[in-house]
Coordinates of N, CA and C in Angstrom, one line a residue:
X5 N 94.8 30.5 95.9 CA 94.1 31.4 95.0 C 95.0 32.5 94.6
X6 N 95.0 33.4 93.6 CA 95.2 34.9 93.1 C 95.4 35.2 94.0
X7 N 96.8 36.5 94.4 CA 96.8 36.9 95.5 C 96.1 38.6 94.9
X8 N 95.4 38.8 96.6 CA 94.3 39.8 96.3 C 95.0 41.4 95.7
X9 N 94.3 42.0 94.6 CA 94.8 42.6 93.9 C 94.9 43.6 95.0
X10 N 96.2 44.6 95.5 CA 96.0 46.1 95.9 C 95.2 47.2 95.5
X11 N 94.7 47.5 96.0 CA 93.5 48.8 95.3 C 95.0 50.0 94.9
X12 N 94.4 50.5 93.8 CA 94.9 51.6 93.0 C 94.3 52.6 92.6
X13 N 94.9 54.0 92.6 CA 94.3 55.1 92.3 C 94.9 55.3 91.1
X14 N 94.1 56.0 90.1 CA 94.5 56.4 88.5 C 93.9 57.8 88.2
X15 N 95.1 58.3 87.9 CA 94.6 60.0 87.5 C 95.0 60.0 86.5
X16 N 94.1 60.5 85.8 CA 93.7 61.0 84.2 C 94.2 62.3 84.1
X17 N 95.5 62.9 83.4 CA 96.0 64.1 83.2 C 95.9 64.4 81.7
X18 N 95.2 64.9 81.3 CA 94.7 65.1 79.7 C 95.5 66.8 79.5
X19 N 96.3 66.4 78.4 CA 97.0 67.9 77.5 C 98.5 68.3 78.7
X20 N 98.7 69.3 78.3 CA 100.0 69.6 79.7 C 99.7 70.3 80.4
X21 N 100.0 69.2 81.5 CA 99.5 70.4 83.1 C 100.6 71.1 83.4
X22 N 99.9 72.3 84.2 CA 100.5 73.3 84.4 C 101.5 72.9 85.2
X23 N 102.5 73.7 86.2 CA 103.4 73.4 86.8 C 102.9 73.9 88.1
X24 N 101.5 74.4 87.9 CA 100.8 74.8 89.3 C 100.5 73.7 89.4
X25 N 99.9 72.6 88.5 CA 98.7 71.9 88.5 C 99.4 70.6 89.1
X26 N 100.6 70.4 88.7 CA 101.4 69.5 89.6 C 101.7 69.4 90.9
X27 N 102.1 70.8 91.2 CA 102.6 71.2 92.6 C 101.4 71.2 93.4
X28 N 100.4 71.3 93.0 CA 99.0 71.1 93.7 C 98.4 69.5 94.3
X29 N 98.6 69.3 92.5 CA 98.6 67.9 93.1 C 99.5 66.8 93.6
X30 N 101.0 67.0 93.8 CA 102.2 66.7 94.6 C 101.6 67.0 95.8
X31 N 101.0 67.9 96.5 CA 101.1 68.3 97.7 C 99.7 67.8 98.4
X32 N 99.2 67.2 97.7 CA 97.3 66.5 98.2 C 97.7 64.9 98.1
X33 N 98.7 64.8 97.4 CA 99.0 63.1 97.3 C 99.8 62.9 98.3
X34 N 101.0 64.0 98.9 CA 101.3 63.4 100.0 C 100.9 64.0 101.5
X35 N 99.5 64.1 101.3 CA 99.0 65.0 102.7 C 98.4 63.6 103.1
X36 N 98.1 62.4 102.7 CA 96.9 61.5 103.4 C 97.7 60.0 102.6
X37 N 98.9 59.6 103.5 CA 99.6 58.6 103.6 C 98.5 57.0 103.3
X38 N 98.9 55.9 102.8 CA 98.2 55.0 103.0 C 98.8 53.7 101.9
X39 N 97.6 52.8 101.7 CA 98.0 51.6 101.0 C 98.0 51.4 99.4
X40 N 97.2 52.7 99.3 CA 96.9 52.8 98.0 C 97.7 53.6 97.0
X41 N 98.1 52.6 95.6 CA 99.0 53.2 94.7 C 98.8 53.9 93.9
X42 N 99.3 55.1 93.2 CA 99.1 56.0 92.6 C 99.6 55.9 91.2
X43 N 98.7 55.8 90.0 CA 99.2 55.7 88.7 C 98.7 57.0 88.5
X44 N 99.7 57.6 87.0 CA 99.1 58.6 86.5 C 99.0 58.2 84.7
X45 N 97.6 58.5 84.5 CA 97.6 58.5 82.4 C 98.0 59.9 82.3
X46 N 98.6 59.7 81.1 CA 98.9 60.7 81.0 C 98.9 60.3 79.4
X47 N 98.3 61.8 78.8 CA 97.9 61.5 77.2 C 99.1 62.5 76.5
X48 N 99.6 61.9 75.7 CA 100.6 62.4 74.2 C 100.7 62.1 73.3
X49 N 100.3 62.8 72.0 CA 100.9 63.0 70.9 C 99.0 61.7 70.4
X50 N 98.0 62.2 71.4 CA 96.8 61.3 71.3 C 96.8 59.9 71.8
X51 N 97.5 59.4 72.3 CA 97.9 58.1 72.9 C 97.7 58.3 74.7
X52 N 97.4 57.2 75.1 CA 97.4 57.8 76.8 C 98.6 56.1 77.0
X53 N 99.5 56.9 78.1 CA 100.4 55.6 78.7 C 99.7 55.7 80.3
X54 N 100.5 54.8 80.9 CA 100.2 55.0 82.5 C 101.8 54.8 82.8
X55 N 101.4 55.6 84.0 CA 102.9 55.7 84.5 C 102.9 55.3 86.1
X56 N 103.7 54.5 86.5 CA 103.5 54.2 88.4 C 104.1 55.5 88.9
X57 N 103.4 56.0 90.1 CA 104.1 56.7 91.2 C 104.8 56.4 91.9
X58 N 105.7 57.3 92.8 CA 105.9 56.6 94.1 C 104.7 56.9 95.2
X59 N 104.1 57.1 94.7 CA 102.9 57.8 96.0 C 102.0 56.9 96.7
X60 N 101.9 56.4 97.6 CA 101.0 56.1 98.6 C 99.8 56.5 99.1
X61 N 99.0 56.4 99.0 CA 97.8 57.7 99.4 C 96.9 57.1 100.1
X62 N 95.7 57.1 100.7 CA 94.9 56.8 101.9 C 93.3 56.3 101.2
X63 N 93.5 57.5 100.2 CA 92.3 57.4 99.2 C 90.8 56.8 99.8
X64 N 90.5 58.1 101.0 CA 89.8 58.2 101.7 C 89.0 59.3 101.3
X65 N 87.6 59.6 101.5 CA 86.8 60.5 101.2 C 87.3 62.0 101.2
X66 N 88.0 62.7 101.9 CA 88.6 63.9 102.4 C 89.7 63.6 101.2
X67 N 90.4 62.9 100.7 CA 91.8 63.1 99.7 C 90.9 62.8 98.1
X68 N 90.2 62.1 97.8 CA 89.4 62.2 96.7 C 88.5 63.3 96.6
X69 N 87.7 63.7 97.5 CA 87.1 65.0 97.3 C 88.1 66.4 96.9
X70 N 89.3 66.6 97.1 CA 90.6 67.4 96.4 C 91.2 66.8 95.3
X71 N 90.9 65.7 94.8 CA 91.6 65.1 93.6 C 90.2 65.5 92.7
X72 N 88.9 65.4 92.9 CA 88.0 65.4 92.0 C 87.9 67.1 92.0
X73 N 88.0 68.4 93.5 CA 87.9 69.4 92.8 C 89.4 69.8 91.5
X74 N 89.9 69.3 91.8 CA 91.7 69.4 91.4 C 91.3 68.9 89.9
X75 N 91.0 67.7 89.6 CA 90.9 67.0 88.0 C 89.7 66.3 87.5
X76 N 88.6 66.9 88.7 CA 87.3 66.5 88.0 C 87.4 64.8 88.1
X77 N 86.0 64.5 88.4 CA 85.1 63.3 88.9 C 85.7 62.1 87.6
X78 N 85.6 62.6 86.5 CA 85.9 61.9 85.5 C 86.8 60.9 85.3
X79 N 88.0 62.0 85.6 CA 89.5 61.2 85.7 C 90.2 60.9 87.1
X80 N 89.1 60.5 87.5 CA 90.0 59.6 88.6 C 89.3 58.0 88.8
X81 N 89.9 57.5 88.9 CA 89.6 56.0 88.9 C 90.0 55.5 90.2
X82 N 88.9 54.9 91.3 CA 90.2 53.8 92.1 C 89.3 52.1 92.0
X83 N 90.4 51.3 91.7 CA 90.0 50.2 91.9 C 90.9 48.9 92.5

């Protein structure tokens, strides 16, 4: 069979984030280590690309609940 997809986290960054808004969220992505890969959209010029991270994350209830107060329920996707 298909080998089983890795779950992935996807953050929705809409317009230019701040340089707070990074360093915020740099420091929540590597607080809770794990299996799960981190993409970011990111929209320009009206287009959205995705971009891979290096980030690993745990993407456990405690690290999503600071990504959703951080960029809101909307833009985050894990699947």
């Amino acid at each position: 069979g298909a080998p089983a997809q890795k779950p992935t986290l996807t953050l929705s960054l809409r317009g230019r984030p701040e340089r707070e808004f990074i360093a915020a969220l740099r420091s929540v992505l590597q607080k809770e280590p794990g299996p799960v890969s981190v993409y970011l959209r990111i929209e320009s010029a009206g287009k959205w690309r995705v971009v891979e991270t290096d980030y690993l994350v745990s993407a456990e209830e405690p690290l999503l609940e600071e990504l959703r107060s951080l960029l809101g329920e909307e833009n985050i996707v894990l699947s």
